[in-house]
Amino acid sequence: MKAVILAGGLGTRLRPLTYTIPKALVPLCGKPLISHIVDSMPPSIDTVLIAVNYMRDALESYFRGLDLPREIIMVEELEPLGTGGALKNVGRYLDETFVAFNGDVVSSIDLDAMVCFHNSSGGIGTVALWHVEDPSAFGAVALGENGRIVKFQEKPPKDLALSNLVNAGAYVFEPDILDWIGPGNVSLEREVFPQILTRGLYGHRFGGYWVDCGTRENFLRAQRVLMDGGRHLMSNTELVGASRVIGPNYLDGVKCLSGRIGPYVSAHKGVVIKEESEVSDSILMEGVILEQGSRVKGSIVGPGVTIASSETATDSILALH
Ligand code: GTP
């Protein structure tokens, strides 16, 4: 079976980092976001089509360096086509039931179970559904009999939401969905889904975890979820003097000179944390330096950035560009 990953968005909510790194390649607990999606696919997926536009070259060179048990095909859009248009653009590869994902979602979804549900429903598509307390930032759905979706609401006010079940950005589709997508820039969620309700669009709930990593807050939330689930590491890391490491972290190639790390910190090759500096709930990409007495909290710090002595970075995205 083929899987499509929609990875061509501009990632504007993660700027300035996404001026130089596509969102799909931002590291999450030791590997790029998109690799969490690819690596969690079951063996039934033999081919992954990556729909790219923005920073195609960076994605291509990342995947070229990997040895994966499935074929990866990059399909470029000459201009951003939206989530629907991007799917149509890879249509020449799709001649049987396929799965599709937003490229910025990490989840524990059981894809084989969802495909099984889809096959028994006889619909044109199945949307993975996640339960949230407040659906106002998401696409909410109302379900009818046998899990059939009867209505979509894009970002409804909390008190007007039809349900607490939201579109989790993972789908199973029949190839004839492509006939419902017009030319140019088309939104799957806003333009295509409402049209295909009569053709049979179903919802499939799943449990475990789900995080849409489109914002700094959610990217860091995904990191906490994964670390709490056991994805933590301390490797090639030098702790000097009065260094302290607290809670789960993902540290690989870090030098700590009497600083404090954690909890929930990913720090990569070449990161140096100097005397009396502190970092928690953050991502420090390659070569980041925390000078003496600096503090970083709730932040994503791009490659090569130096936080000056006694400076503080809180709830920020920092990048050189
Ligand atoms: P923001 O600019 O911060 O909203 O991020 P984004 O551009 O990634 O948009 P959004 O988070 O709504 O996109 C959801 C998923 O669809 C992401 O994985 C995007 O990469 C992907 N996506 C959005 N627009 C396009 C597009 O035009 N083409 C392709 N191939 N993928 C897209």
Short mmCIF file of N, CA, C and O in Angstrom, two decimals, residues 129-136 138-142 153 158 161-167 205:
data_model
loop_
_atom_site.label_atom_id
_atom_site.label_comp_id
_atom_site.label_asym_id
_atom_site.label_seq_id
_atom_site.Cartn_x
_atom_site.Cartn_y
_atom_site.Cartn_z
N LEU A 129 -9.87 10.31 13.92
CA LEU A 129 -10.47 11.30 14.81
C LEU A 129 -9.84 11.23 16.20
O LEU A 129 -9.62 10.15 16.73
N TRP A 130 -9.59 12.40 16.76
CA TRP A 130 -9.00 12.50 18.08
C TRP A 130 -9.91 13.33 18.98
O TRP A 130 -10.48 14.34 18.52
N HIS A 131 -10.06 12.91 20.22
CA HIS A 131 -10.93 13.63 21.16
C HIS A 131 -10.16 14.76 21.84
O HIS A 131 -9.09 14.53 22.40
N VAL A 132 -10.71 15.98 21.79
CA VAL A 132 -10.07 17.11 22.49
C VAL A 132 -11.10 17.80 23.39
O VAL A 132 -12.31 17.67 23.17
N GLU A 133 -10.62 18.53 24.37
CA GLU A 133 -11.54 19.27 25.25
C GLU A 133 -12.12 20.47 24.53
O GLU A 133 -13.29 20.79 24.67
N ASP A 134 -11.25 21.13 23.73
CA ASP A 134 -11.70 22.36 23.05
C ASP A 134 -11.40 22.25 21.55
O ASP A 134 -10.25 22.37 21.13
N PRO A 135 -12.43 22.04 20.74
CA PRO A 135 -12.17 21.83 19.29
C PRO A 135 -11.99 23.13 18.50
O PRO A 135 -11.83 23.07 17.28
N SER A 136 -12.00 24.30 19.16
CA SER A 136 -12.07 25.55 18.41
C SER A 136 -10.86 25.82 17.50
O SER A 136 -10.95 26.64 16.59
N PHE A 138 -9.51 23.41 15.67
CA PHE A 138 -9.41 22.24 14.78
C PHE A 138 -10.64 22.14 13.87
O PHE A 138 -11.53 22.97 13.91
N GLY A 139 -10.65 21.08 13.07
CA GLY A 139 -11.83 20.75 12.28
C GLY A 139 -12.63 19.71 13.04
O GLY A 139 -12.16 18.59 13.24
N ALA A 140 -13.83 20.08 13.52
CA ALA A 140 -14.66 19.14 14.30
C ALA A 140 -15.61 18.40 13.36
O ALA A 140 -15.95 18.89 12.29
N VAL A 141 -16.03 17.21 13.78
CA VAL A 141 -16.97 16.44 12.94
C VAL A 141 -18.17 16.01 13.78
O VAL A 141 -18.07 15.82 14.99
N ALA A 142 -19.29 15.84 13.08
CA ALA A 142 -20.45 15.21 13.71
C ALA A 142 -20.60 13.84 13.06
O ALA A 142 -20.54 13.71 11.83
N GLN A 153 -17.05 20.97 10.65
CA GLN A 153 -17.02 22.37 11.10
C GLN A 153 -15.57 22.77 11.22
O GLN A 153 -14.84 22.19 12.02
N LYS A 158 -16.07 27.11 20.70
CA LYS A 158 -16.18 25.94 21.58
C LYS A 158 -17.65 25.60 21.89
O LYS A 158 -18.06 24.44 21.84
N ALA A 161 -19.54 23.90 18.90
CA ALA A 161 -18.95 22.72 18.25
C ALA A 161 -19.93 21.54 18.27
O ALA A 161 -20.61 21.31 19.28
N LEU A 162 -19.98 20.83 17.16
CA LEU A 162 -20.91 19.69 17.06
C LEU A 162 -20.44 18.50 17.88
O LEU A 162 -21.23 17.63 18.22
N SER A 163 -19.13 18.44 18.14
CA SER A 163 -18.60 17.35 18.96
C SER A 163 -17.18 17.73 19.41
O SER A 163 -16.65 18.78 19.01
N ASN A 164 -16.58 16.86 20.20
CA ASN A 164 -15.19 17.07 20.61
C ASN A 164 -14.24 16.21 19.80
O ASN A 164 -13.07 16.05 20.16
N LEU A 165 -14.75 15.66 18.71
CA LEU A 165 -13.90 14.82 17.86
C LEU A 165 -13.37 15.66 16.71
O LEU A 165 -14.15 16.30 15.99
N VAL A 166 -12.04 15.66 16.56
CA VAL A 166 -11.45 16.51 15.52
C VAL A 166 -10.63 15.68 14.53
O VAL A 166 -10.16 14.58 14.83
N ASN A 167 -10.50 16.27 13.34
CA ASN A 167 -9.71 15.67 12.27
C ASN A 167 -8.25 15.60 12.72
O ASN A 167 -7.62 16.62 12.97
N ARG A 205 -12.01 6.69 15.45
CA ARG A 205 -11.37 7.19 16.68
C ARG A 205 -10.20 6.31 17.08
O ARG A 205 -10.23 5.11 16.86
#
